[in-house]
CSV table of C-alpha atoms in Angstrom, one decimal:
chain,number,residue,atom,x,y,z
A,1,UNK,CA,0.1,-0.3,-0.1
A,2,UNK,CA,1.5,3.2,-0.6
A,3,UNK,CA,2.4,5.9,1.8
A,4,UNK,CA,0.1,9.5,1.7
A,5,UNK,CA,2.2,10.7,4.6
A,6,UNK,CA,4.7,9.6,6.7
A,7,UNK,CA,6.8,11.4,9.0
A,8,UNK,CA,9.8,9.8,11.6
A,9,UNK,CA,9.9,9.7,14.8
A,10,UNK,CA,13.8,9.5,16.5
A,11,UNK,CA,14.2,8.2,19.8
A,12,UNK,CA,17.5,7.4,20.7
A,13,UNK,CA,19.3,5.2,18.3
A,14,UNK,CA,16.1,3.7,17.0
A,15,UNK,CA,14.1,4.5,14.8
A,16,UNK,CA,10.4,4.5,14.1
A,17,UNK,CA,8.4,5.2,11.0
A,18,UNK,CA,4.2,5.6,11.3
A,19,UNK,CA,2.3,5.8,8.0
A,20,UNK,CA,-1.2,7.3,8.3
A,21,UNK,CA,-2.6,5.1,4.4
A,22,UNK,CA,-5.0,5.9,2.3
A,23,UNK,CA,-8.0,4.5,4.5
A,24,UNK,CA,-6.7,6.2,7.9
A,25,UNK,CA,-7.4,9.1,6.2
A,26,UNK,CA,-10.8,8.7,4.3
A,27,UNK,CA,-11.9,7.4,7.9
A,28,UNK,CA,-11.1,10.6,9.4
A,29,UNK,CA,-12.8,12.5,6.6
A,30,UNK,CA,-15.4,10.6,7.2
A,31,UNK,CA,-15.7,10.9,10.7
A,32,UNK,CA,-15.6,14.6,10.5
A,33,UNK,CA,-17.8,14.7,7.5
A,34,UNK,CA,-20.3,12.3,9.7
A,35,UNK,CA,-20.3,14.3,12.9
A,36,UNK,CA,-20.8,17.6,11.0
A,37,UNK,CA,-23.9,16.8,9.3
A,38,UNK,CA,-25.3,15.4,12.9
A,39,UNK,CA,-24.2,19.0,14.5
A,40,UNK,CA,-26.1,19.8,11.3
A,41,UNK,CA,-28.8,17.6,12.0
A,42,UNK,CA,-29.2,18.2,15.8
A,43,UNK,CA,-28.7,22.5,15.1
A,44,UNK,CA,-31.1,21.9,12.2
A,45,UNK,CA,-34.3,20.0,14.5
A,46,UNK,CA,-33.8,22.5,17.8
A,47,UNK,CA,-34.4,24.9,15.2
A,48,UNK,CA,-37.1,23.6,13.7
A,49,UNK,CA,-38.8,23.0,17.6
A,50,UNK,CA,-38.1,25.9,18.6
A,51,UNK,CA,-39.5,27.5,15.0
A,52,UNK,CA,-42.9,25.0,16.1
A,53,UNK,CA,-42.7,26.2,19.7
A,54,UNK,CA,-42.7,29.9,18.9
A,55,UNK,CA,-45.5,29.5,16.2
A,56,UNK,CA,-47.7,27.8,18.2
A,57,UNK,CA,-47.3,30.4,21.2
A,58,UNK,CA,-47.9,32.7,18.9
A,59,UNK,CA,-51.4,30.8,18.6
A,60,UNK,CA,-52.1,30.5,21.9
A,61,UNK,CA,-51.7,33.7,21.8
A,62,UNK,CA,-53.6,34.3,19.5
A,63,UNK,CA,-56.5,31.8,20.9
A,64,UNK,CA,-56.4,32.8,24.7
A,65,UNK,CA,-59.8,34.5,26.0
A,66,UNK,CA,-61.5,34.1,22.9
A,67,UNK,CA,-59.3,35.3,20.3
A,68,UNK,CA,-59.8,39.1,22.7
A,69,UNK,CA,-57.3,38.7,24.8
A,70,UNK,CA,-54.5,39.2,22.7
A,71,UNK,CA,-55.8,42.8,21.3
A,72,UNK,CA,-56.9,44.2,24.8
A,73,UNK,CA,-54.3,46.3,24.8
A,74,UNK,CA,-55.9,47.6,21.3
A,75,UNK,CA,-58.9,47.9,23.0
A,76,UNK,CA,-58.1,50.2,25.0
A,77,UNK,CA,-56.6,52.7,22.9
A,78,UNK,CA,-60.0,52.4,21.0
A,79,UNK,CA,-61.7,53.3,24.3
A,80,UNK,CA,-59.2,55.7,25.0
A,81,UNK,CA,-59.5,57.7,21.3
A,82,UNK,CA,-63.4,57.4,21.7
A,83,UNK,CA,-62.5,59.2,25.2
A,84,UNK,CA,-61.1,62.1,23.5
A,85,UNK,CA,-63.4,61.9,20.3
A,86,UNK,CA,-65.1,65.5,21.2
A,87,UNK,CA,-61.8,66.6,20.1
A,88,UNK,CA,-62.2,65.8,16.5
A,89,UNK,CA,-64.7,67.5,14.6
A,90,UNK,CA,-66.0,64.6,11.9
A,91,UNK,CA,-67.0,63.4,15.6
A,92,UNK,CA,-69.5,66.0,15.2
A,93,UNK,CA,-70.7,65.2,12.3
A,94,UNK,CA,-74.7,64.6,11.8
A,95,UNK,CA,-76.3,63.8,8.8
A,96,UNK,CA,-80.5,65.2,9.5
A,97,UNK,CA,-83.0,63.9,7.1
A,98,UNK,CA,-84.7,67.3,7.0
A,99,UNK,CA,-82.1,70.1,5.4
A,100,UNK,CA,-78.7,67.5,4.9
A,101,UNK,CA,-76.5,69.1,2.0
A,102,UNK,CA,-75.2,67.0,-1.0
A,103,UNK,CA,-71.0,68.7,0.3
A,104,UNK,CA,-72.2,66.5,4.2
A,105,UNK,CA,-72.4,63.7,1.6
A,106,UNK,CA,-69.8,64.2,0.0
A,107,UNK,CA,-67.4,65.1,2.5
A,108,UNK,CA,-68.3,61.6,4.6
A,109,UNK,CA,-67.9,59.8,0.8
A,110,UNK,CA,-64.1,61.3,1.0
A,111,UNK,CA,-63.5,61.2,4.4
A,112,UNK,CA,-64.3,57.2,4.8
A,113,UNK,CA,-62.2,56.6,0.8
A,114,UNK,CA,-59.3,57.9,2.2
A,115,UNK,CA,-58.8,55.7,5.1
A,116,UNK,CA,-57.8,52.0,3.9
A,117,UNK,CA,-58.9,50.5,6.0
A,118,UNK,CA,-61.8,50.4,3.8
A,119,UNK,CA,-62.0,47.9,0.3
A,120,UNK,CA,-65.2,49.9,-0.8
A,121,UNK,CA,-68.0,52.9,-0.4
A,122,UNK,CA,-71.1,53.0,-2.7
A,123,UNK,CA,-72.8,56.6,-2.0
A,124,UNK,CA,-76.0,56.8,-2.8
A,125,UNK,CA,-78.5,60.3,-3.2
A,126,UNK,CA,-79.5,59.8,1.1
A,127,UNK,CA,-77.0,56.7,1.8
A,128,UNK,CA,-72.5,55.9,1.9
A,129,UNK,CA,-72.4,51.8,2.4
A,130,UNK,CA,-68.6,51.5,3.4
A,131,UNK,CA,-67.2,47.9,3.7
A,132,UNK,CA,-64.2,46.9,5.6
A,133,UNK,CA,-62.6,43.7,4.4
A,134,UNK,CA,-62.2,41.0,7.4
A,135,UNK,CA,-58.9,38.6,7.3
A,136,UNK,CA,-60.1,35.6,8.6
A,137,UNK,CA,-64.2,35.3,7.5
A,138,UNK,CA,-64.6,38.0,5.0
A,139,UNK,CA,-67.7,36.5,4.2
A,140,UNK,CA,-69.3,36.8,7.7
A,141,UNK,CA,-70.0,40.8,8.3
A,142,UNK,CA,-70.9,43.0,11.8
A,143,UNK,CA,-73.3,46.1,10.4
A,144,UNK,CA,-73.0,49.3,12.4
A,145,UNK,CA,-75.9,50.8,11.0
A,146,UNK,CA,-76.8,54.8,11.9
A,147,UNK,CA,-78.0,58.1,11.2
A,148,UNK,CA,-78.2,61.2,13.0
A,149,UNK,CA,-75.5,61.8,15.5
A,150,UNK,CA,-74.6,58.4,14.7
A,151,UNK,CA,-72.7,59.1,11.9
A,152,UNK,CA,-70.4,61.0,14.0
A,153,UNK,CA,-69.9,57.9,15.7
A,154,UNK,CA,-69.7,55.4,13.2
A,155,UNK,CA,-67.0,57.9,10.9
A,156,UNK,CA,-64.5,58.4,14.5
A,157,UNK,CA,-64.4,54.9,14.7
A,158,UNK,CA,-63.7,53.5,11.0
A,159,UNK,CA,-60.8,56.3,11.8
A,160,UNK,CA,-59.7,54.6,14.9
A,161,UNK,CA,-59.7,50.9,12.8
A,162,UNK,CA,-57.8,52.7,10.3
A,163,UNK,CA,-55.2,53.7,12.8
A,164,UNK,CA,-54.6,50.9,14.7
A,165,UNK,CA,-54.6,49.1,11.3
A,166,UNK,CA,-51.3,50.8,9.8
A,167,UNK,CA,-49.8,51.4,13.3
A,168,UNK,CA,-50.2,47.6,14.4
A,169,UNK,CA,-51.2,45.7,11.3
A,170,UNK,CA,-54.2,44.9,12.7
A,171,UNK,CA,-57.4,43.6,9.8
A,172,UNK,CA,-60.4,43.3,11.4
A,173,UNK,CA,-61.6,38.5,11.6
A,174,UNK,CA,-64.9,39.4,9.8
A,175,UNK,CA,-65.8,41.8,7.7
A,176,UNK,CA,-68.1,45.3,9.2
A,177,UNK,CA,-69.8,47.5,6.9
A,178,UNK,CA,-70.5,51.0,8.2
A,179,UNK,CA,-74.3,52.0,6.5
A,180,UNK,CA,-74.8,55.5,7.1
A,181,UNK,CA,-78.4,57.2,6.1
A,182,UNK,CA,-80.3,60.4,6.6
A,183,UNK,CA,-83.8,59.2,5.2
A,184,UNK,CA,-86.8,59.2,7.8
A,185,UNK,CA,-86.2,55.7,7.6
A,186,UNK,CA,-84.0,53.3,7.6
A,187,UNK,CA,-82.3,51.6,4.6
A,188,UNK,CA,-80.3,49.7,5.6
A,189,UNK,CA,-81.7,46.2,5.7
A,190,UNK,CA,-83.0,46.4,1.9
A,191,UNK,CA,-79.8,47.3,0.9
A,192,UNK,CA,-77.6,44.6,2.5
A,193,UNK,CA,-80.3,42.5,1.2
A,194,UNK,CA,-78.0,41.5,-1.2
A,195,UNK,CA,-76.2,39.4,1.5
A,196,UNK,CA,-77.7,35.6,2.5
A,197,UNK,CA,-78.8,36.4,5.9
A,198,UNK,CA,-77.1,34.1,7.6
A,199,UNK,CA,-73.6,36.6,6.8
A,200,UNK,CA,-75.3,38.8,8.9
A,201,UNK,CA,-73.1,37.8,12.4
A,202,UNK,CA,-74.9,40.9,14.5
A,203,UNK,CA,-76.7,44.3,13.4
A,204,UNK,CA,-76.2,47.2,15.6
A,205,UNK,CA,-78.1,50.6,15.0
A,206,UNK,CA,-77.0,54.0,16.6
A,207,UNK,CA,-80.5,55.9,14.8
A,208,UNK,CA,-81.1,60.1,15.1
A,209,UNK,CA,-83.5,59.5,18.5
A,210,UNK,CA,-80.6,56.9,19.9
A,211,UNK,CA,-79.1,60.8,22.3
A,212,UNK,CA,-82.9,62.5,22.8
A,213,UNK,CA,-83.1,60.5,25.6
A,214,UNK,CA,-81.4,62.0,29.2
A,215,UNK,CA,-81.7,59.1,31.7
A,216,UNK,CA,-80.2,55.5,31.5
A,217,UNK,CA,-78.6,53.8,28.6
A,218,UNK,CA,-80.6,51.1,27.3
A,219,UNK,CA,-80.3,48.4,24.3
A,220,UNK,CA,-82.9,46.4,22.5
A,221,UNK,CA,-82.8,43.5,19.7
A,222,UNK,CA,-82.1,39.7,19.5
A,223,UNK,CA,-81.4,38.1,22.9
A,224,UNK,CA,-78.0,37.0,21.8
A,225,UNK,CA,-76.6,40.3,20.3
A,226,UNK,CA,-78.3,41.8,23.2
A,227,UNK,CA,-76.5,40.0,25.8
A,228,UNK,CA,-72.9,40.7,24.1
A,229,UNK,CA,-73.8,45.0,24.0
A,230,UNK,CA,-74.7,44.9,27.5
A,231,UNK,CA,-71.0,42.6,28.2
A,232,UNK,CA,-68.9,45.2,26.1
A,233,UNK,CA,-71.6,48.5,28.6
A,234,UNK,CA,-70.2,46.7,31.4
A,235,UNK,CA,-66.7,46.0,30.3
A,236,UNK,CA,-66.7,50.2,29.0
A,237,UNK,CA,-67.7,50.6,32.5
A,238,UNK,CA,-65.9,48.7,34.7
A,239,UNK,CA,-62.2,50.5,32.5
A,240,UNK,CA,-63.7,53.5,33.0
A,241,UNK,CA,-65.0,53.6,36.1
A,242,UNK,CA,-68.6,55.0,35.3
A,243,UNK,CA,-70.9,55.2,38.2
A,244,UNK,CA,-74.4,54.1,38.2
A,245,UNK,CA,-75.7,57.6,37.3
A,246,UNK,CA,-73.8,56.9,34.0
A,247,UNK,CA,-73.8,54.1,32.8
A,248,UNK,CA,-76.4,51.2,34.3
A,249,UNK,CA,-76.1,48.4,32.1
A,250,UNK,CA,-79.1,46.5,34.5
A,251,UNK,CA,-82.0,48.0,33.4
A,252,UNK,CA,-84.3,45.0,32.5
A,253,UNK,CA,-87.9,47.1,32.3
A,254,UNK,CA,-86.7,50.0,29.7
A,255,UNK,CA,-84.9,47.1,28.2
A,256,UNK,CA,-87.7,44.5,27.3
A,257,UNK,CA,-90.4,47.4,26.9
A,258,UNK,CA,-88.8,48.6,24.5
A,259,UNK,CA,-89.5,47.4,21.2
A,260,UNK,CA,-87.3,44.7,18.4
A,261,UNK,CA,-86.5,46.0,14.9
A,262,UNK,CA,-89.0,44.4,12.3
A,263,UNK,CA,-86.0,42.3,11.4
A,264,UNK,CA,-85.0,38.7,11.0
A,265,UNK,CA,-81.6,38.7,11.8
A,266,UNK,CA,-79.9,39.2,15.3
A,267,UNK,CA,-79.7,42.9,16.1
A,268,UNK,CA,-79.7,45.3,18.5
A,269,UNK,CA,-80.9,49.7,18.8
A,270,UNK,CA,-78.7,51.5,20.9
A,271,UNK,CA,-79.9,54.6,22.9
A,272,UNK,CA,-80.8,56.5,26.2
A,273,UNK,CA,-84.3,56.3,27.9
A,274,UNK,CA,-86.5,59.0,26.9
A,275,UNK,CA,-88.2,59.6,30.3
A,276,UNK,CA,-89.7,62.5,29.6
A,277,UNK,CA,-88.3,65.2,32.2
A,278,UNK,CA,-88.1,68.6,31.5
A,279,UNK,CA,-84.9,69.1,33.2
A,280,UNK,CA,-81.7,70.8,30.6
A,281,UNK,CA,-79.1,68.9,30.3
A,282,UNK,CA,-76.1,70.7,29.1
A,283,UNK,CA,-73.7,70.2,26.6
A,284,UNK,CA,-71.1,68.7,29.1
A,285,UNK,CA,-73.6,65.7,29.5
A,286,UNK,CA,-75.0,64.9,26.5
A,287,UNK,CA,-70.9,65.0,25.2
A,288,UNK,CA,-70.6,62.7,27.6
A,289,UNK,CA,-73.8,60.5,27.0
A,290,UNK,CA,-72.4,60.3,23.1
A,291,UNK,CA,-68.6,59.3,24.3
A,292,UNK,CA,-69.7,56.7,26.3
A,293,UNK,CA,-72.6,55.2,23.9
A,294,UNK,CA,-69.7,55.2,21.1
A,295,UNK,CA,-67.2,53.1,23.9
A,296,UNK,CA,-70.3,50.2,24.4
A,297,UNK,CA,-70.6,50.7,19.2
A,298,UNK,CA,-66.8,49.7,19.4
A,299,UNK,CA,-66.4,47.4,22.0
A,300,UNK,CA,-69.2,45.5,20.9
A,301,UNK,CA,-68.5,45.5,17.4
A,302,UNK,CA,-64.5,44.5,18.4
A,303,UNK,CA,-66.2,41.4,20.0
A,304,UNK,CA,-68.5,40.4,16.8
A,305,UNK,CA,-65.6,41.1,14.6
A,306,UNK,CA,-62.5,39.7,16.5
A,307,UNK,CA,-64.7,36.7,18.9
A,308,UNK,CA,-63.6,33.5,17.8
A,309,UNK,CA,-66.4,31.6,19.0
A,310,UNK,CA,-69.2,34.1,19.7
A,311,UNK,CA,-70.9,32.8,23.7
A,312,UNK,CA,-73.5,33.6,24.9
A,313,UNK,CA,-74.1,33.4,28.8
A,314,UNK,CA,-78.1,33.5,29.0
A,315,UNK,CA,-78.7,34.7,32.5
A,316,UNK,CA,-80.1,38.1,31.5
A,317,UNK,CA,-82.4,36.3,29.0
A,318,UNK,CA,-83.6,34.5,32.0
A,319,UNK,CA,-83.3,36.7,34.6
A,320,UNK,CA,-84.9,39.4,32.5
A,321,UNK,CA,-88.1,36.1,31.6
A,322,UNK,CA,-88.8,35.5,35.2
A,323,UNK,CA,-89.7,39.3,36.3
A,324,UNK,CA,-92.3,39.5,33.8
A,325,UNK,CA,-93.5,35.5,34.9
A,326,UNK,CA,-93.1,37.3,38.7
A,327,UNK,CA,-95.8,40.2,37.4
A,328,UNK,CA,-98.5,38.2,36.3
A,329,UNK,CA,-100.4,37.4,39.4
A,330,UNK,CA,-104.1,37.4,37.1
A,331,UNK,CA,-105.4,33.6,38.5
A,332,UNK,CA,-107.0,33.9,34.9
A,333,UNK,CA,-102.7,33.5,33.5
A,334,UNK,CA,-101.3,30.9,35.6
A,335,UNK,CA,-101.8,28.3,33.6
A,336,UNK,CA,-99.7,29.3,31.1
A,337,UNK,CA,-97.1,31.3,32.9
A,338,UNK,CA,-96.6,27.4,34.3
A,339,UNK,CA,-95.8,27.1,31.0
A,340,UNK,CA,-94.0,29.6,29.9
A,341,UNK,CA,-92.0,28.9,33.1
A,342,UNK,CA,-91.3,25.1,32.5
A,343,UNK,CA,-90.4,25.4,28.7
A,344,UNK,CA,-88.2,28.5,30.0
A,345,UNK,CA,-86.1,25.5,31.9
A,346,UNK,CA,-86.2,24.0,29.1
A,347,UNK,CA,-84.5,26.2,27.3
A,348,UNK,CA,-81.9,26.9,29.8
A,349,UNK,CA,-80.7,23.3,30.0
A,350,UNK,CA,-80.4,22.9,26.0
A,351,UNK,CA,-78.4,26.3,25.7
A,352,UNK,CA,-76.0,24.4,28.5
A,353,UNK,CA,-75.6,21.5,27.4
A,354,UNK,CA,-74.7,23.2,24.0
A,355,UNK,CA,-72.2,25.8,26.3
A,356,UNK,CA,-70.8,22.7,27.0
A,357,UNK,CA,-70.0,22.0,23.9
A,358,UNK,CA,-68.6,24.7,23.0
A,359,UNK,CA,-66.1,24.2,25.2
A,360,UNK,CA,-64.7,21.3,24.4
A,361,UNK,CA,-64.3,22.4,21.0
A,362,UNK,CA,-60.4,23.4,19.6
A,363,UNK,CA,-60.6,27.1,18.7
A,364,UNK,CA,-57.2,25.9,16.3
A,365,UNK,CA,-59.9,24.2,14.0
A,366,UNK,CA,-61.3,27.3,12.4
A,367,UNK,CA,-64.1,25.0,9.9
A,368,UNK,CA,-65.9,24.0,13.4
A,369,UNK,CA,-65.5,27.4,15.6
A,370,UNK,CA,-67.6,28.5,11.7
A,371,UNK,CA,-70.4,26.2,12.3
A,372,UNK,CA,-70.7,26.9,15.8
A,373,UNK,CA,-71.4,30.7,15.0
A,374,UNK,CA,-73.6,29.7,12.9
A,375,UNK,CA,-75.4,28.2,14.7
A,376,UNK,CA,-75.9,30.4,17.5
A,377,UNK,CA,-76.9,33.1,15.1
A,378,UNK,CA,-79.4,31.2,13.8
A,379,UNK,CA,-80.3,29.9,17.5
A,380,UNK,CA,-80.3,34.1,17.9
A,381,UNK,CA,-82.6,33.7,14.9
A,382,UNK,CA,-84.9,31.3,15.9
A,383,UNK,CA,-85.4,32.7,19.4
A,384,UNK,CA,-86.7,36.3,17.7
A,385,UNK,CA,-89.2,33.8,16.4
A,386,UNK,CA,-90.3,36.6,12.9
A,387,UNK,CA,-93.7,36.6,12.2
A,388,UNK,CA,-94.5,37.1,8.3
A,389,UNK,CA,-94.4,41.1,9.0
A,390,UNK,CA,-91.6,40.4,10.8
A,391,UNK,CA,-92.0,41.2,13.9
A,392,UNK,CA,-90.8,39.2,17.0
A,393,UNK,CA,-93.1,37.0,19.0
A,394,UNK,CA,-90.7,36.8,21.7
A,395,UNK,CA,-90.6,40.5,21.6
A,396,UNK,CA,-91.5,41.3,25.3
A,397,UNK,CA,-92.2,44.7,25.0
A,398,UNK,CA,-95.6,43.4,23.5
A,399,UNK,CA,-96.2,41.8,26.4
A,400,UNK,CA,-96.5,45.2,28.2
A,401,UNK,CA,-98.4,46.5,25.8
A,402,UNK,CA,-101.6,43.8,26.1
A,403,UNK,CA,-100.7,44.2,29.3
A,404,UNK,CA,-104.2,46.1,29.4
A,405,UNK,CA,-106.6,43.5,27.0
A,406,UNK,CA,-108.8,40.1,27.5
A,407,UNK,CA,-107.0,37.7,29.2
A,408,UNK,CA,-107.6,35.6,26.0
A,409,UNK,CA,-104.9,37.8,24.3
A,410,UNK,CA,-101.8,37.7,26.4
A,411,UNK,CA,-103.0,33.7,26.0
A,412,UNK,CA,-102.5,33.1,22.7
A,413,UNK,CA,-99.5,35.9,22.7
A,414,UNK,CA,-97.4,33.5,25.9
A,415,UNK,CA,-98.7,30.8,23.4
A,416,UNK,CA,-97.0,32.2,21.1
A,417,UNK,CA,-93.7,32.4,22.9
A,418,UNK,CA,-94.0,28.6,24.7
A,419,UNK,CA,-93.8,27.7,20.3
A,420,UNK,CA,-91.0,29.4,19.6
A,421,UNK,CA,-89.1,28.6,22.3
A,422,UNK,CA,-89.8,24.9,22.3
A,423,UNK,CA,-88.3,25.6,18.1
A,424,UNK,CA,-85.1,26.7,20.0
A,425,UNK,CA,-85.1,23.4,22.3
A,426,UNK,CA,-85.9,21.1,18.9
A,427,UNK,CA,-82.6,23.3,17.4
A,428,UNK,CA,-80.3,22.5,19.4
A,429,UNK,CA,-82.2,18.8,20.1
A,430,UNK,CA,-80.7,18.5,16.7
A,431,UNK,CA,-77.5,19.8,16.4
């Protein structure tokens, strides 16, 4: 075998020669190569595992708190900006149906068109529809319908959302639609009829009468959307330490005596109680009412847009029904009262079972969460139980209007409520 490398070592008078053969050289090189490969593989695997752990942690943070915990700082920023909204002249924008000018339409159109968040603006003679496209569920819509002073609230919200997008690379999970109008009647439901009803997650209304009342904050509407609005009001109250005089969300009597809209989609109407008390309301107090209303609207839209799963705690729904049933003392109504109570108990049990199923769902599975959200929206529509004119059969304000009617009319109404609740029970059992 040939020598490729040799050297001599002299030890005393003896010489010894050691030879490194090709085989030994190749073995050495292969050993170095193997160790390098092993080190590279180990390092690559370590980097890959760390990257997977980083993505998993990022995903965990995104899912925390039903998708809201990771953006709490953005929610607080939005509400803080609304607290200072009176400094923005656009917040004072008001569309009056009697003296709306063409320049007013163009002004609002220009404001919305210049926002990078807004993908599309449709301008008509008496209304504007602007759409901010959702990043994850663009085919699900949260709609804000506004007129009167509500137009200023909508504009300010759109500008704040746009600022959050530009500074924090945020986009809403679901699409947000701003429908602003000046007509005496609300054209937004007809305008949005091109969307399939099941695609509208929530329809929030701030109309021209929202700030005319000087009393407590109230909200009427479908049960699940009403709950979400009241929950948002509680968050606003806690974060800003508003006292009950400024913001009290526990106004069951006023909430149930205010009629729902004639709509078959999940909705809520936000306003203040018009208690007909003739007292002067100074500008500061009215401005504060408007800011609080804007904060509740903003928080509600954020929750509907960003929540992974739209969850419903039916405690307010239950307490409202119980308060109404307790007020029934007419002996002729006791049987139907008991019937409503029993059906209500069954419905609450079905909702409890449904909520347990929701809690076991893997939030990472987008398809499962979409199915559950669609289920909750369908449940809200079923609980509305609209008639042919889209009037809700389960609207408790109707019960108060029938209070002085003959007992047979009240019994007929309450039997309709029972049928509607039974339909909701059957719907949940079939899922």
